[in-house]
PDB file of C-alpha atoms in Angstrom:
ATOM      1  CA  MET V 569     154.168 252.200 268.959  1.00 70.00           C
ATOM      2  CA  ASN V 570     153.509 251.396 272.582  1.00 70.00           C
ATOM      3  CA  LEU V 571     151.826 248.150 273.528  1.00 70.00           C
ATOM      4  CA  ARG V 572     148.843 248.320 275.797  1.00 66.00           C
ATOM      5  CA  LEU V 573     149.200 245.803 278.568  1.00 64.00           C
ATOM      6  CA  LEU V 574     146.044 244.353 280.022  1.00 60.00           C
ATOM      7  CA  ALA V 575     146.775 242.995 283.483  1.00 52.00           C
ATOM      8  CA  LEU V 576     143.251 242.223 284.513  1.00 52.00           C
ATOM      9  CA  VAL V 577     142.813 239.716 287.289  1.00 46.00           C
ATOM     10  CA  LEU V 578     140.822 236.651 286.429  1.00 50.00           C
ATOM     11  CA  VAL V 579     138.147 236.490 289.064  1.00 44.00           C
ATOM     12  CA  ALA V 580     137.556 233.127 290.678  1.00 44.00           C
ATOM     13  CA  PRO V 581     136.287 232.027 294.104  1.00 46.00           C
ATOM     14  CA  ALA V 582     139.121 231.884 296.634  1.00 44.00           C
ATOM     15  CA  ALA V 583     138.248 228.370 297.696  1.00 44.00           C
ATOM     16  CA  THR V 584     138.768 227.013 294.215  1.00 47.00           C
ATOM     17  CA  ILE V 585     142.159 228.608 293.547  1.00 50.00           C
ATOM     18  CA  ALA V 586     144.861 225.982 293.072  1.00 57.00           C
ATOM     19  CA  ALA V 587     148.474 226.015 291.964  1.00 57.00           C
ATOM     20  CA  ASP V 588     147.532 225.017 288.425  1.00 80.00           C
ATOM     21  CA  SER V 589     144.347 227.057 288.203  1.00 92.00           C
ATOM     22  CA  PRO V 590     143.911 229.602 285.348  1.00 94.00           C
ATOM     23  CA  HIS V 591     144.007 232.364 287.948  1.00 94.00           C
ATOM     24  CA  THR V 592     147.355 231.199 289.370  1.00 95.00           C
ATOM     25  CA  LEU V 593     148.811 230.593 285.908  1.00 96.00           C
ATOM     26  CA  PHE V 594     147.728 234.023 284.765  1.00 96.00           C
ATOM     27  CA  ARG V 595     149.289 235.624 287.847  1.00 96.00           C
ATOM     28  CA  ASP V 596     152.578 233.750 287.323  1.00 96.00           C
ATOM     29  CA  GLY V 597     152.646 234.760 283.666  1.00 97.00           C
ATOM     30  CA  MET V 598     152.099 238.427 284.470  1.00 97.00           C
ATOM     31  CA  VAL V 599     154.813 238.373 287.155  1.00 97.00           C
ATOM     32  CA  ALA V 600     157.304 237.049 284.585  1.00 97.00           C
ATOM     33  CA  TYR V 601     156.083 239.566 282.006  1.00 98.00           C
ATOM     34  CA  LYS V 602     156.566 242.553 284.325  1.00 97.00           C
ATOM     35  CA  LYS V 603     160.077 241.326 285.119  1.00 96.00           C
ATOM     36  CA  GLY V 604     160.845 241.422 281.379  1.00 96.00           C
ATOM     37  CA  ASP V 605     161.040 237.643 281.090  1.00 97.00           C
ATOM     38  CA  PHE V 606     158.674 237.514 278.139  1.00 98.00           C
ATOM     39  CA  ALA V 607     159.594 234.014 276.976  1.00 98.00           C
ATOM     40  CA  GLN V 608     158.972 232.671 280.503  1.00 98.00           C
ATOM     41  CA  SER V 609     155.566 234.362 280.638  1.00 97.00           C
ATOM     42  CA  LEU V 610     154.212 232.692 277.490  1.00 98.00           C
ATOM     43  CA  ALA V 611     153.569 229.182 278.811  1.00 97.00           C
ATOM     44  CA  PRO V 612     151.550 230.111 281.923  1.00 97.00           C
ATOM     45  CA  LEU V 613     149.546 232.738 280.039  1.00 97.00           C
ATOM     46  CA  GLU V 614     148.588 230.320 277.270  1.00 96.00           C
ATOM     47  CA  GLN V 615     147.801 227.610 279.814  1.00 96.00           C
ATOM     48  CA  ALA V 616     145.603 230.087 281.653  1.00 96.00           C
ATOM     49  CA  ALA V 617     143.761 230.805 278.388  1.00 96.00           C
ATOM     50  CA  SER V 618     143.256 227.078 277.760  1.00 94.00           C
ATOM     51  CA  GLY V 619     141.738 226.497 281.186  1.00 93.00           C
ATOM     52  CA  ALA V 620     139.699 229.704 281.292  1.00 91.00           C
ATOM     53  CA  VAL V 621     136.693 228.390 279.374  1.00 86.00           C
ATOM     54  CA  THR V 622     136.106 225.411 281.633  1.00 88.00           C
ATOM     55  CA  ASN V 623     136.309 227.759 284.614  1.00 89.00           C
ATOM     56  CA  ARG V 624     133.855 230.219 283.083  1.00 89.00           C
ATOM     57  CA  LEU V 625     136.561 232.841 282.596  1.00 92.00           C
ATOM     58  CA  ASP V 626     137.322 235.020 279.550  1.00 94.00           C
ATOM     59  CA  PRO V 627     140.346 233.504 277.747  1.00 96.00           C
ATOM     60  CA  ALA V 628     140.847 236.763 275.830  1.00 96.00           C
ATOM     61  CA  VAL V 629     142.668 238.365 278.787  1.00 96.00           C
ATOM     62  CA  PRO V 630     145.598 235.879 278.990  1.00 97.00           C
ATOM     63  CA  LEU V 631     145.618 235.575 275.177  1.00 97.00           C
ATOM     64  CA  TYR V 632     145.950 239.332 274.835  1.00 98.00           C
ATOM     65  CA  ASN V 633     148.878 239.478 277.254  1.00 98.00           C
ATOM     66  CA  ALA V 634     150.506 236.437 275.633  1.00 98.00           C
ATOM     67  CA  ALA V 635     150.300 238.352 272.356  1.00 98.00           C
ATOM     68  CA  ASN V 636     152.023 241.303 274.035  1.00 98.00           C
ATOM     69  CA  ALA V 637     154.832 238.980 275.154  1.00 98.00           C
ATOM     70  CA  LEU V 638     155.215 237.678 271.599  1.00 98.00           C
ATOM     71  CA  MET V 639     155.440 241.263 270.352  1.00 98.00           C
ATOM     72  CA  GLN V 640     158.248 241.961 272.800  1.00 97.00           C
ATOM     73  CA  LEU V 641     160.056 238.894 271.456  1.00 97.00           C
ATOM     74  CA  GLY V 642     159.694 240.134 267.875  1.00 96.00           C
ATOM     75  CA  ARG V 643     157.380 237.275 266.898  1.00 97.00           C
ATOM     76  CA  HIS V 644     154.905 239.593 265.227  1.00 97.00           C
ATOM     77  CA  ASP V 645     153.095 237.005 263.122  1.00 96.00           C
ATOM     78  CA  GLU V 646     152.281 234.846 266.162  1.00 97.00           C
ATOM     79  CA  ALA V 647     151.301 237.941 268.132  1.00 98.00           C
ATOM     80  CA  SER V 648     148.865 238.961 265.391  1.00 98.00           C
ATOM     81  CA  ASN V 649     147.178 235.562 265.644  1.00 97.00           C
ATOM     82  CA  ARG V 650     146.858 235.810 269.437  1.00 97.00           C
ATOM     83  CA  TYR V 651     145.338 239.295 269.176  1.00 98.00           C
ATOM     84  CA  GLN V 652     142.889 237.929 266.622  1.00 98.00           C
ATOM     85  CA  GLU V 653     141.795 235.278 269.123  1.00 97.00           C
ATOM     86  CA  ALA V 654     141.467 237.911 271.840  1.00 97.00           C
ATOM     87  CA  LEU V 655     139.032 239.878 269.640  1.00 97.00           C
ATOM     88  CA  ARG V 656     136.396 237.248 270.425  1.00 95.00           C
ATOM     89  CA  SER V 657     135.964 238.814 273.841  1.00 95.00           C
ATOM     90  CA  PRO V 658     132.631 240.521 274.492  1.00 95.00           C
ATOM     91  CA  ASP V 659     134.536 243.252 276.353  1.00 96.00           C
ATOM     92  CA  LEU V 660     134.611 246.263 273.989  1.00 96.00           C
ATOM     93  CA  ALA V 661     137.480 247.896 275.856  1.00 96.00           C
ATOM     94  CA  LEU V 662     139.526 244.738 275.398  1.00 97.00           C
ATOM     95  CA  GLN V 663     138.535 244.623 271.734  1.00 97.00           C
ATOM     96  CA  GLY V 664     139.753 248.200 271.261  1.00 97.00           C
ATOM     97  CA  ARG V 665     143.146 247.346 272.755  1.00 97.00           C
ATOM     98  CA  ALA V 666     143.368 244.159 270.671  1.00 98.00           C
ATOM     99  CA  TYR V 667     142.577 246.047 267.449  1.00 98.00           C
ATOM    100  CA  TYR V 668     145.212 248.653 268.258  1.00 98.00           C
ATOM    101  CA  ASN V 669     147.940 246.167 269.165  1.00 98.00           C
ATOM    102  CA  ARG V 670     147.140 243.857 266.253  1.00 98.00           C
ATOM    103  CA  GLY V 671     147.496 246.881 263.994  1.00 98.00           C
ATOM    104  CA  ASN V 672     150.951 247.410 265.507  1.00 98.00           C
ATOM    105  CA  ALA V 673     151.895 243.762 264.912  1.00 97.00           C
ATOM    106  CA  LEU V 674     150.799 243.952 261.281  1.00 97.00           C
ATOM    107  CA  TYR V 675     152.647 247.241 260.847  1.00 97.00           C
ATOM    108  CA  ARG V 676     155.861 245.607 262.069  1.00 96.00           C
ATOM    109  CA  MET V 677     155.303 242.719 259.676  1.00 94.00           C
ATOM    110  CA  ALA V 678     154.793 245.129 256.780  1.00 93.00           C
ATOM    111  CA  GLU V 679     157.912 247.193 257.456  1.00 89.00           C
ATOM    112  CA  THR V 680     160.149 244.130 257.828  1.00 82.00           C
ATOM    113  CA  PRO V 681     161.971 243.508 254.521  1.00 68.00           C
ATOM    114  CA  VAL V 682     161.129 240.192 252.913  1.00 60.00           C
ATOM    115  CA  PRO V 683     163.245 238.302 250.371  1.00 54.00           C
ATOM    116  CA  GLN V 684     162.399 239.103 246.773  1.00 52.00           C
ATOM    117  CA  ASP V 685     161.543 235.471 246.100  1.00 45.00           C
ATOM    118  CA  LYS V 686     158.658 235.731 248.587  1.00 50.00           C
ATOM    119  CA  THR V 687     155.168 236.797 247.602  1.00 52.00           C
ATOM    120  CA  ALA V 688     155.278 240.421 246.472  1.00 55.00           C
ATOM    121  CA  GLY V 689     151.890 241.188 248.014  1.00 69.00           C
ATOM    122  CA  LEU V 690     152.806 239.953 251.508  1.00 78.00           C
ATOM    123  CA  THR V 691     153.773 243.368 252.890  1.00 86.00           C
ATOM    124  CA  SER V 692     150.916 245.083 251.060  1.00 89.00           C
ATOM    125  CA  ALA V 693     148.375 242.742 252.635  1.00 93.00           C
ATOM    126  CA  ALA V 694     149.875 243.292 256.093  1.00 94.00           C
ATOM    127  CA  ILE V 695     149.737 247.092 255.914  1.00 96.00           C
ATOM    128  CA  GLU V 696     146.210 247.019 254.497  1.00 96.00           C
ATOM    129  CA  GLU V 697     145.102 244.844 257.410  1.00 97.00           C
ATOM    130  CA  ALA V 698     146.913 247.128 259.867  1.00 97.00           C
ATOM    131  CA  LEU V 699     144.952 250.107 258.548  1.00 98.00           C
ATOM    132  CA  ARG V 700     141.688 248.201 259.063  1.00 98.00           C
ATOM    133  CA  MET V 701     142.691 247.374 262.646  1.00 98.00           C
ATOM    134  CA  TYR V 702     143.378 251.045 263.432  1.00 98.00           C
ATOM    135  CA  GLU V 703     140.103 252.063 261.836  1.00 98.00           C
ATOM    136  CA  ARG V 704     138.168 249.634 264.029  1.00 98.00           C
ATOM    137  CA  ALA V 705     140.065 250.774 267.093  1.00 98.00           C
ATOM    138  CA  LEU V 706     139.119 254.387 266.273  1.00 98.00           C
ATOM    139  CA  PHE V 707     135.527 253.317 265.788  1.00 97.00           C
ATOM    140  CA  LEU V 708     135.490 252.042 269.365  1.00 97.00           C
ATOM    141  CA  ASP V 709     137.512 254.996 270.692  1.00 96.00           C
ATOM    142  CA  PRO V 710     137.430 257.943 268.229  1.00 96.00           C
ATOM    143  CA  GLY V 711     139.496 260.184 270.495  1.00 95.00           C
ATOM    144  CA  ASP V 712     142.489 257.871 270.864  1.00 96.00           C
ATOM    145  CA  GLU V 713     145.507 259.935 269.744  1.00 97.00           C
ATOM    146  CA  ASP V 714     147.926 257.009 269.637  1.00 97.00           C
ATOM    147  CA  THR V 715     145.694 255.171 267.202  1.00 97.00           C
ATOM    148  CA  LYS V 716     145.387 258.280 265.016  1.00 98.00           C
ATOM    149  CA  VAL V 717     149.164 258.706 264.884  1.00 97.00           C
ATOM    150  CA  ASN V 718     149.719 255.048 264.064  1.00 97.00           C
ATOM    151  CA  TYR V 719     147.072 255.210 261.361  1.00 98.00           C
ATOM    152  CA  GLU V 720     148.928 258.095 259.672  1.00 98.00           C
ATOM    153  CA  LEU V 721     152.205 256.208 259.960  1.00 97.00           C
ATOM    154  CA  ALA V 722     150.562 253.183 258.373  1.00 97.00           C
ATOM    155  CA  LEU V 723     149.356 255.328 255.460  1.00 97.00           C
ATOM    156  CA  GLN V 724     152.899 256.593 254.896  1.00 96.00           C
ATOM    157  CA  LEU V 725     154.291 253.068 255.040  1.00 95.00           C
ATOM    158  CA  LYS V 726     151.671 251.914 252.559  1.00 94.00           C
ATOM    159  CA  LYS V 727     152.789 254.622 250.132  1.00 94.00           C
ATOM    160  CA  GLN V 728     156.437 253.637 250.566  1.00 93.00           C
ATOM    161  CA  ILE V 729     155.622 249.975 249.972  1.00 91.00           C
ATOM    162  CA  GLU V 730     153.670 250.782 246.820  1.00 92.00           C
ATOM    163  CA  GLU V 731     156.514 252.933 245.481  1.00 92.00           C
ATOM    164  CA  GLN V 732     159.050 250.238 246.307  1.00 88.00           C
ATOM    165  CA  GLN V 733     156.968 247.548 244.652  1.00 86.00           C
ATOM    166  CA  GLN V 734     156.501 249.743 241.580  1.00 90.00           C
ATOM    167  CA  GLN V 735     160.249 250.292 241.430  1.00 89.00           C
ATOM    168  CA  GLN V 736     160.891 246.561 241.755  1.00 86.00           C
ATOM    169  CA  GLN V 737     158.327 245.885 239.050  1.00 86.00           C
ATOM    170  CA  ASN V 738     159.985 248.412 236.737  1.00 93.00           C
ATOM    171  CA  GLN V 739     163.386 246.871 237.412  1.00 92.00           C
ATOM    172  CA  GLN V 740     162.010 243.411 236.732  1.00 90.00           C
ATOM    173  CA  GLN V 741     160.461 244.588 233.471  1.00 91.00           C
ATOM    174  CA  GLN V 742     163.737 246.241 232.512  1.00 91.00           C
ATOM    175  CA  ARG V 743     165.642 243.035 233.240  1.00 93.00           C
ATOM    176  CA  GLU V 744     163.173 241.041 231.177  1.00 93.00           C
ATOM    177  CA  GLN V 745     163.431 243.557 228.337  1.00 89.00           C
ATOM    178  CA  GLU V 746     167.239 243.470 228.430  1.00 93.00           C
ATOM    179  CA  LYS V 747     167.125 239.682 228.497  1.00 92.00           C
ATOM    180  CA  GLN V 748     164.844 239.651 225.455  1.00 90.00           C
ATOM    181  CA  GLU V 749     167.043 242.164 223.641  1.00 91.00           C
ATOM    182  CA  ASN V 750     170.116 240.061 224.379  1.00 92.00           C
ATOM    183  CA  LYS V 751     168.378 236.998 222.972  1.00 89.00           C
ATOM    184  CA  GLU V 752     167.422 238.878 219.813  1.00 90.00           C
ATOM    185  CA  GLN V 753     170.953 240.222 219.484  1.00 89.00           C
ATOM    186  CA  GLU V 754     172.373 236.723 219.830  1.00 91.00           C
ATOM    187  CA  LYS V 755     169.974 235.519 217.138  1.00 89.00           C
ATOM    188  CA  GLU V 756     171.102 238.315 214.807  1.00 89.00           C
ATOM    189  CA  GLN V 757     174.726 237.462 215.453  1.00 91.00           C
ATOM    190  CA  GLU V 758     174.036 233.817 214.666  1.00 89.00           C
ATOM    191  CA  LYS V 759     172.336 234.844 211.419  1.00 89.00           C
ATOM    192  CA  GLU V 760     175.326 236.987 210.463  1.00 90.00           C
ATOM    193  CA  LYS V 761     177.663 234.092 211.166  1.00 91.00           C
ATOM    194  CA  GLU V 762     175.542 231.807 208.994  1.00 89.00           C
ATOM    195  CA  LYS V 763     175.602 234.375 206.184  1.00 90.00           C
ATOM    196  CA  GLU V 764     179.384 234.642 206.420  1.00 90.00           C
ATOM    197  CA  LYS V 765     179.677 230.866 206.288  1.00 90.00           C
ATOM    198  CA  GLU V 766     177.447 230.752 203.201  1.00 89.00           C
ATOM    199  CA  LYS V 767     179.528 233.450 201.509  1.00 90.00           C
ATOM    200  CA  GLU V 768     182.750 231.586 202.253  1.00 90.00           C
ATOM    201  CA  LYS V 769     181.224 228.383 200.948  1.00 90.00           C
ATOM    202  CA  GLU V 770     180.048 230.062 197.738  1.00 90.00           C
ATOM    203  CA  LYS V 771     183.452 231.667 197.265  1.00 90.00           C
ATOM    204  CA  GLU V 772     185.198 228.325 197.654  1.00 90.00           C
ATOM    205  CA  GLN V 773     182.817 226.736 195.157  1.00 90.00           C
ATOM    206  CA  GLU V 774     183.425 229.537 192.645  1.00 90.00           C
ATOM    207  CA  GLN V 775     187.179 229.203 193.006  1.00 91.00           C
ATOM    208  CA  LYS V 776     186.935 225.449 192.594  1.00 89.00           C
ATOM    209  CA  GLN V 777     184.754 225.804 189.494  1.00 89.00           C
ATOM    210  CA  GLU V 778     187.114 228.389 188.020  1.00 88.00           C
ATOM    211  CA  GLN V 779     190.082 226.098 188.563  1.00 88.00           C
ATOM    212  CA  GLN V 780     188.218 223.225 186.921  1.00 87.00           C
ATOM    213  CA  ASN V 781     187.414 225.422 183.900  1.00 87.00           C
ATOM    214  CA  GLN V 782     191.038 226.449 183.549  1.00 85.00           C
ATOM    215  CA  ASP V 783     192.193 222.836 183.726  1.00 84.00           C
ATOM    216  CA  HIS V 784     189.633 221.870 181.078  1.00 82.00           C
ATOM    217  CA  GLU V 785     190.763 224.656 178.720  1.00 81.00           C
ATOM    218  CA  GLN V 786     194.383 223.621 179.049  1.00 80.00           C
ATOM    219  CA  GLN V 787     193.474 220.047 178.186  1.00 80.00           C
ATOM    220  CA  GLN V 788     191.636 221.205 175.024  1.00 77.00           C
ATOM    221  CA  GLN V 789     194.587 223.274 173.650  1.00 70.00           C
ATOM    222  CA  PRO V 790     196.991 221.468 171.095  1.00 63.00           C
ATOM    223  CA  GLN V 791     200.438 220.650 172.267  1.00 60.00           C
ATOM    224  CA  GLU V 792     203.035 223.023 170.742  1.00 59.00           C
ATOM    225  CA  GLN V 793     206.093 221.587 169.000  1.00 56.00           C
ATOM    226  CA  PRO V 794     209.292 222.499 170.628  1.00 55.00           C
ATOM    227  CA  SER V 795     210.943 225.275 168.649  1.00 55.00           C
ATOM    228  CA  LYS V 796     214.307 224.762 167.013  1.00 55.00           C
ATOM    229  CA  GLN V 797     217.171 226.341 168.689  1.00 56.00           C
ATOM    230  CA  GLU V 798     218.065 229.443 166.899  1.00 56.00           C
ATOM    231  CA  PRO V 799     221.592 230.247 166.189  1.00 55.00           C
ATOM    232  CA  THR V 800     223.375 232.392 168.565  1.00 55.00           C
ATOM    233  CA  PRO V 801     222.960 236.017 167.473  1.00 55.00           C
ATOM    234  CA  ALA V 802     226.063 237.759 166.278  1.00 50.00           C
ATOM    235  CA  GLU V 803     225.771 240.330 168.938  1.00 54.00           C
ATOM    236  CA  GLN V 804     226.371 237.590 171.409  1.00 69.00           C
ATOM    237  CA  MET V 805     229.846 236.832 169.787  1.00 75.00           C
ATOM    238  CA  THR V 806     233.041 238.383 170.872  1.00 84.00           C
ATOM    239  CA  PRO V 807     234.586 240.953 168.492  1.00 83.00           C
ATOM    240  CA  GLU V 808     237.283 238.431 167.554  1.00 86.00           C
ATOM    241  CA  GLU V 809     234.751 235.736 166.690  1.00 85.00           C
ATOM    242  CA  ALA V 810     232.741 238.177 164.624  1.00 84.00           C
ATOM    243  CA  ARG V 811     235.821 239.222 162.637  1.00 85.00           C
ATOM    244  CA  MET V 812     236.808 235.632 161.948  1.00 89.00           C
ATOM    245  CA  LEU V 813     233.252 234.816 160.838  1.00 89.00           C
ATOM    246  CA  LEU V 814     233.279 237.810 158.526  1.00 88.00           C
ATOM    247  CA  ASP V 815     236.638 236.814 157.012  1.00 88.00           C
ATOM    248  CA  ARG V 816     235.405 233.278 156.436  1.00 89.00           C
ATOM    249  CA  MET V 817     232.279 234.559 154.737  1.00 89.00           C
ATOM    250  CA  LYS V 818     234.415 236.806 152.509  1.00 88.00           C
ATOM    251  CA  GLN V 819     236.650 233.890 151.610  1.00 88.00           C
ATOM    252  CA  GLU V 820     233.675 231.710 150.743  1.00 87.00           C
ATOM    253  CA  GLU V 821     232.175 234.456 148.656  1.00 84.00           C
ATOM    254  CA  GLN V 822     235.485 234.991 146.814  1.00 84.00           C
ATOM    255  CA  ALA V 823     235.825 231.288 146.117  1.00 82.00           C
ATOM    256  CA  TYR V 824     232.275 231.221 144.787  1.00 78.00           C
ATOM    257  CA  ARG V 825     233.039 234.119 142.474  1.00 79.00           C
ATOM    258  CA  ASP V 826     236.218 232.522 141.216  1.00 76.00           C
ATOM    259  CA  GLN V 827     234.393 229.329 140.427  1.00 75.00           C
ATOM    260  CA  LEU V 828     231.664 231.222 138.673  1.00 72.00           C
ATOM    261  CA  ARG V 829     234.243 233.093 136.613  1.00 67.00           C
ATOM    262  CA  VAL V 830     235.865 229.875 135.448  1.00 58.00           C
ATOM    263  CA  ILE V 831     232.559 228.393 134.398  1.00 56.00           C
ATOM    264  CA  MET V 832     231.478 231.480 132.558  1.00 55.00           C
ATOM    265  CA  GLY V 833     234.893 231.884 130.890  1.00 54.00           C
ATOM    266  CA  GLN V 834     234.725 228.621 128.852  1.00 52.00           C
ATOM    267  CA  SER V 835     233.532 229.335 125.253  1.00 48.00           C
ATOM    268  CA  VAL V 836     231.122 227.084 123.480  1.00 45.00           C
ATOM    269  CA  PRO V 837     231.815 226.577 119.679  1.00 47.00           C
ATOM    270  CA  VAL V 838     229.158 227.703 117.266  1.00 44.00           C
ATOM    271  CA  ASP V 839     228.715 225.487 114.291  1.00 48.00           C
ATOM    272  CA  LYS V 840     226.052 227.562 112.508  1.00 45.00           C
ATOM    273  CA  ASP V 841     227.186 229.587 109.579  1.00 45.00           C
ATOM    274  CA  TRP V 842     226.217 233.157 109.629  1.00 27.00           C
TER     275      TRP V 842
END
């Protein structure tokens, strides 16, 4: 995208030319511009534009070239504003150049990446305005091939911007959806935790109630008397102890029989006469 330099000479009577006249300032600015010292050219060109009106000169010429210097410095936004001011010129040829170059400035603004936190429509507005500038330039000069090429490039850039913005919008929606899903998942997890806590609490209460019931039942049952100690079973004796016990039992039984025999052996006299 080539800039169109307008190095027109501001016409003024020779007798009135002074060192600080718009004509001299314009000449100094253009000398610096042609040397490539664009920053140095800005001040005299803008001063020439400021003094042009009082000297019955067209300020659009120095404004246009000041805009070109700003473009060379990469200050596209400021350049666009200067071109806009230059469009006030009644010179149609100058208007055509200003439309074309302002379209270029807006194109550069549109293709420059902007941070995502900036307004999403900033680049879209710039490319839309660039297309309008090229259209007006073509209206003034329908056969201008450079303007036609730049117009097509602007259409392609517009399509790219729209696709990029759509992609960013989809990504943003996806992030929002994932964020919402994560929130819902966290809520579900919290609900599950609360349910588990309730279950544990109910289980503890049931166990506590069951223990209380068991304690109550034990308190209601009568106390059992301690059982008498049973004799040691014979099978727990040694063979010698068992034999001695058996002999003693036999002796006791024999003594009992002998006693019984003595008692039964005593006769009782019968006094009755048969």
